[in-house]
Amino acid sequence: VLCRRVEGFGRYEPLTTDTFIAGRPIGALGYTELDGFLARAARTGDPVQNGVPMTEQVSVELTQSLTLYHDADGLQAWHKPAQRVVETTRGARGDFYMIHTIELPANLTIGRYRLKVTVTDVTSGASDEVTMPITIVASPAPRGSR
């Protein structure tokens, strides 16, 4: 979901539109809820809890990338490479969410696009993706003009 604000798992304010004005940068937060991921034993380099034995902690390791494709020709218009997220807890998690800052450039041409979000579970190797429509339109005529 493209959002204006995210406060926590299931607590977000979605954007009210997927249509944006050409010539302006597009900023949003991407909110992704996940299930079916695997946990692994925590290891050195993971963000472990201090004072808790490493043997009592597990980590979820995921990556998420974003790619924007122009619908008309299928060409890639923008890409944000995979970012790694590792979350460590005392016990296995049942839910997980990710937030990604999206800053699309102002030079996107008018037309329809698909924003593809790809999440990979590094532990299992499983990957999934979802696409969201984005439309870029010409700027509206100034008030009072004909």
XYZ file of C-alpha atoms in Angstrom:
146
model
C 0.000 0.000 0.000
C 1.246 3.497 -0.796
C 0.953 5.535 2.390
C 1.290 8.985 3.816
C 2.147 7.698 7.297
C 2.847 4.374 9.045
C 2.575 3.997 12.821
C 3.025 0.219 13.181
C 1.716 -3.163 12.049
C -1.696 -2.601 10.441
C -1.620 1.071 11.466
C -1.131 3.203 8.370
C -2.733 6.050 6.471
C -2.961 5.161 2.762
C -2.699 7.759 0.030
C -6.122 8.694 -1.313
C -5.001 8.508 -4.943
C -2.617 6.707 -7.255
C -2.632 9.617 -9.723
C 0.116 12.222 -9.617
C 1.009 15.419 -11.519
C 3.838 15.278 -14.086
C 6.894 17.382 -13.358
C 6.708 16.947 -9.590
C 8.618 14.442 -7.488
C 6.421 11.768 -5.906
C 7.071 10.889 -2.290
C 5.315 8.162 -0.355
C 5.879 5.300 2.032
C 5.447 1.743 0.837
C 3.848 -0.479 3.495
C 4.094 -4.259 3.110
C 2.624 -6.891 5.470
C 4.194 -10.331 5.316
C 3.426 -13.853 6.445
C 4.911 -17.261 5.735
C 8.506 -16.150 6.357
C 11.059 -18.286 8.175
C 13.143 -17.466 11.220
C 16.694 -18.675 11.712
C 19.001 -18.780 14.708
C 20.433 -15.350 15.471
C 24.052 -14.916 14.495
C 26.880 -12.440 14.876
C 26.056 -9.216 13.045
C 22.306 -9.469 13.640
C 20.675 -6.744 15.771
C 20.448 -8.925 18.913
C 19.036 -7.953 22.302
C 21.717 -7.115 24.824
C 21.663 -9.251 27.933
C 19.796 -12.107 26.215
C 21.847 -15.169 25.228
C 22.214 -15.437 21.446
C 20.907 -19.026 21.659
C 17.533 -17.657 22.823
C 17.129 -15.301 19.848
C 15.916 -15.835 16.286
C 16.162 -13.570 13.252
C 14.019 -12.918 10.208
C 16.095 -11.764 7.217
C 14.343 -10.225 4.214
C 15.112 -8.007 1.252
C 12.741 -5.682 -0.562
C 13.217 -3.932 -3.907
C 11.014 -1.546 -5.877
C 10.786 -1.218 -9.649
C 8.558 1.099 -11.673
C 7.563 -0.028 -15.184
C 5.894 2.090 -17.857
C 2.723 0.242 -18.966
C 2.888 1.403 -22.593
C 6.202 -0.283 -23.399
C 7.117 -2.318 -20.298
C 10.380 -0.427 -19.882
C 11.838 0.155 -16.452
C 11.421 3.819 -15.494
C 12.904 3.688 -11.979
C 14.428 1.178 -9.569
C 15.368 1.061 -5.914
C 17.730 -1.882 -5.288
C 16.978 -4.502 -2.672
C 17.437 -3.350 0.886
C 18.190 -5.899 3.602
C 16.136 -6.000 6.796
C 17.040 -8.215 9.766
C 14.798 -8.298 12.830
C 15.783 -10.332 15.882
C 13.437 -11.397 18.694
C 13.356 -13.897 21.558
C 10.737 -16.070 19.867
C 9.400 -16.726 16.394
C 7.233 -13.929 15.001
C 3.778 -14.412 13.552
C 3.594 -11.106 11.702
C 5.983 -8.730 10.038
C 5.761 -5.466 8.140
C 8.214 -3.420 6.129
C 8.308 0.278 5.314
C 10.093 1.587 2.259
C 10.612 5.249 1.414
C 9.598 5.885 -2.184
C 10.874 8.952 -3.999
C 9.921 8.809 -7.667
C 11.607 11.384 -9.925
C 9.854 14.450 -11.319
C 10.858 13.553 -14.897
C 8.393 10.654 -15.324
C 6.399 11.046 -18.526
C 2.621 11.181 -18.643
C 1.075 7.721 -18.634
C 0.306 4.615 -16.630
C 2.908 2.737 -14.609
C 3.154 -0.348 -12.415
C 5.182 -0.201 -9.207
C 6.445 -3.700 -8.450
C 7.454 -4.547 -4.885
C 9.564 -7.700 -4.562
C 10.234 -9.254 -1.155
C 12.629 -12.160 -0.690
C 12.942 -14.297 2.430
C 16.718 -14.738 2.577
C 16.419 -17.726 4.950
C 14.107 -19.819 2.763
C 14.901 -18.264 -0.625
C 11.178 -17.725 -1.251
C 10.177 -14.568 -3.076
C 6.894 -12.826 -3.811
C 5.852 -9.662 -5.551
C 2.894 -7.369 -5.898
C 2.239 -4.502 -8.304
C 0.397 -1.262 -7.752
C -0.862 1.116 -10.448
C 0.466 4.663 -10.666
C -0.751 7.228 -13.186
C 1.071 10.416 -14.160
C -1.131 13.147 -15.648
C -0.522 16.615 -17.104
C -0.760 19.429 -14.624
C -4.220 20.935 -14.338
C -4.889 24.252 -16.080
C -4.454 27.275 -13.793
C -7.674 28.700 -12.376
C -9.290 31.342 -14.572
C -7.557 30.141 -17.785
C -9.356 28.762 -20.804
